[in-house]
């Protein structure tokens, strides 16, 4: 079974509009972390935002916010006021607390969503 | 600009060639990673180095040989690759605080084509 599911292969949004990219996850751990990365055509994976399983508030970083619904196991990324430069592939990822005894490196990525921002 | 630098950006090699990919970071990070990424797919973890020692090898074929000469440098030596090894190879680093929220910093990758 997939640990991270991103059901939207592609999304389109008009410039200056808001867009939500979906991410659901599957884990039996109580402690886990959820990450969103952006990958433009240049190839670099850029960290956007982090949400911990025990965080009571939804994470926000500038125009990015994370709609974290723990009971539904979803961690959707909301981008407000889309810009042309937001066109990229977006990956949701999870790190579980008991990942083979180590908690580093073992990020599980979803399949990604390609976001296209239209002028 | 990324703080993880990878060279070369593009590499074309034949199946009998030997080449190396290089990665450098100066953020004082003590963990470094190699990922392989096929087009429009998520990155797949290959190797993890912590404190310059190989700590994770995700059952990668021996034609890929990693090396970590010091805490700032990470190499990936390539020998007798197959066309299916063509991919984007991403290097990443992290502080190695072994905490859930530890984020990875990625380079821009080396686009490898094996002919």
CSV table of C-alpha atoms in Angstrom, one decimal, chain B residues 13-89:
chain,number,residue,atom,x,y,z
B,13,UNK,CA,28.4,8.2,-20.9
B,14,UNK,CA,28.8,4.9,-22.7
B,15,UNK,CA,28.2,1.6,-20.9
B,16,UNK,CA,31.9,0.9,-20.7
B,17,UNK,CA,32.9,4.3,-19.3
B,18,UNK,CA,33.8,5.2,-15.7
B,19,UNK,CA,32.7,8.6,-14.5
B,20,UNK,CA,32.0,10.3,-11.2
B,21,UNK,CA,29.4,12.6,-9.9
B,22,UNK,CA,30.4,15.2,-7.3
B,23,UNK,CA,28.4,16.9,-4.5
B,24,UNK,CA,29.6,19.6,-2.1
B,25,UNK,CA,28.0,21.4,0.8
B,26,UNK,CA,29.4,24.0,3.2
B,27,UNK,CA,26.5,24.1,5.7
B,28,UNK,CA,28.3,21.9,8.3
B,29,UNK,CA,25.8,19.1,7.7
B,30,UNK,CA,26.9,15.7,8.8
B,31,UNK,CA,24.5,13.6,6.7
B,32,UNK,CA,24.6,13.4,2.9
B,33,UNK,CA,22.4,11.4,0.5
B,34,UNK,CA,22.2,10.2,-3.0
B,35,UNK,CA,18.8,9.9,-4.7
B,36,UNK,CA,17.9,8.7,-8.2
B,37,UNK,CA,14.9,10.2,-9.9
B,38,UNK,CA,13.3,9.1,-13.2
B,39,UNK,CA,11.3,11.7,-15.2
B,40,UNK,CA,8.0,12.6,-13.5
B,41,UNK,CA,8.6,10.2,-10.7
B,42,UNK,CA,9.5,10.8,-7.0
B,43,UNK,CA,13.2,10.5,-5.9
B,44,UNK,CA,14.4,7.1,-4.7
B,45,UNK,CA,16.9,6.9,-1.9
B,46,UNK,CA,20.2,5.2,-2.9
B,47,UNK,CA,22.7,5.9,-0.1
B,48,UNK,CA,23.0,7.8,3.2
B,49,UNK,CA,26.3,8.8,4.8
B,50,UNK,CA,26.4,10.0,8.4
B,51,UNK,CA,29.6,11.3,9.9
B,52,UNK,CA,31.4,10.2,6.7
B,53,UNK,CA,30.3,6.6,7.2
B,54,UNK,CA,27.9,4.7,4.9
B,55,UNK,CA,24.8,4.1,7.0
B,56,UNK,CA,22.2,3.2,4.5
B,57,UNK,CA,22.5,1.4,1.1
B,58,UNK,CA,19.2,0.7,-0.4
B,59,UNK,CA,20.3,-2.4,-2.2
B,60,UNK,CA,21.9,-0.4,-5.0
B,61,UNK,CA,23.8,-2.4,-7.7
B,62,UNK,CA,27.6,-2.4,-7.3
B,63,UNK,CA,28.1,-0.4,-10.5
B,64,UNK,CA,27.2,2.6,-8.3
B,65,UNK,CA,29.9,3.2,-5.7
B,66,UNK,CA,29.6,6.1,-3.3
B,67,UNK,CA,32.4,7.8,-1.5
B,68,UNK,CA,32.5,10.5,1.2
B,69,UNK,CA,36.1,11.8,1.5
B,70,UNK,CA,35.1,14.4,4.1
B,71,UNK,CA,32.0,15.9,5.7
B,72,UNK,CA,31.6,18.4,2.8
B,73,UNK,CA,32.1,16.2,-0.1
B,74,UNK,CA,30.2,13.2,-1.6
B,75,UNK,CA,31.0,11.4,-4.7
B,76,UNK,CA,29.2,8.7,-6.7
B,77,UNK,CA,31.4,6.6,-8.9
B,78,UNK,CA,29.8,5.1,-12.0
B,79,UNK,CA,31.1,2.0,-13.9
B,80,UNK,CA,29.5,-0.2,-16.5
B,81,UNK,CA,26.1,1.4,-16.3
B,82,UNK,CA,23.0,0.4,-18.2
B,83,UNK,CA,20.7,2.6,-20.3
B,84,UNK,CA,18.0,2.1,-17.6
B,85,UNK,CA,20.4,4.0,-15.2
B,86,UNK,CA,19.7,7.2,-17.1
B,87,UNK,CA,18.1,9.5,-14.6
B,88,UNK,CA,18.5,12.7,-12.6
B,89,UNK,CA,20.8,12.0,-9.6
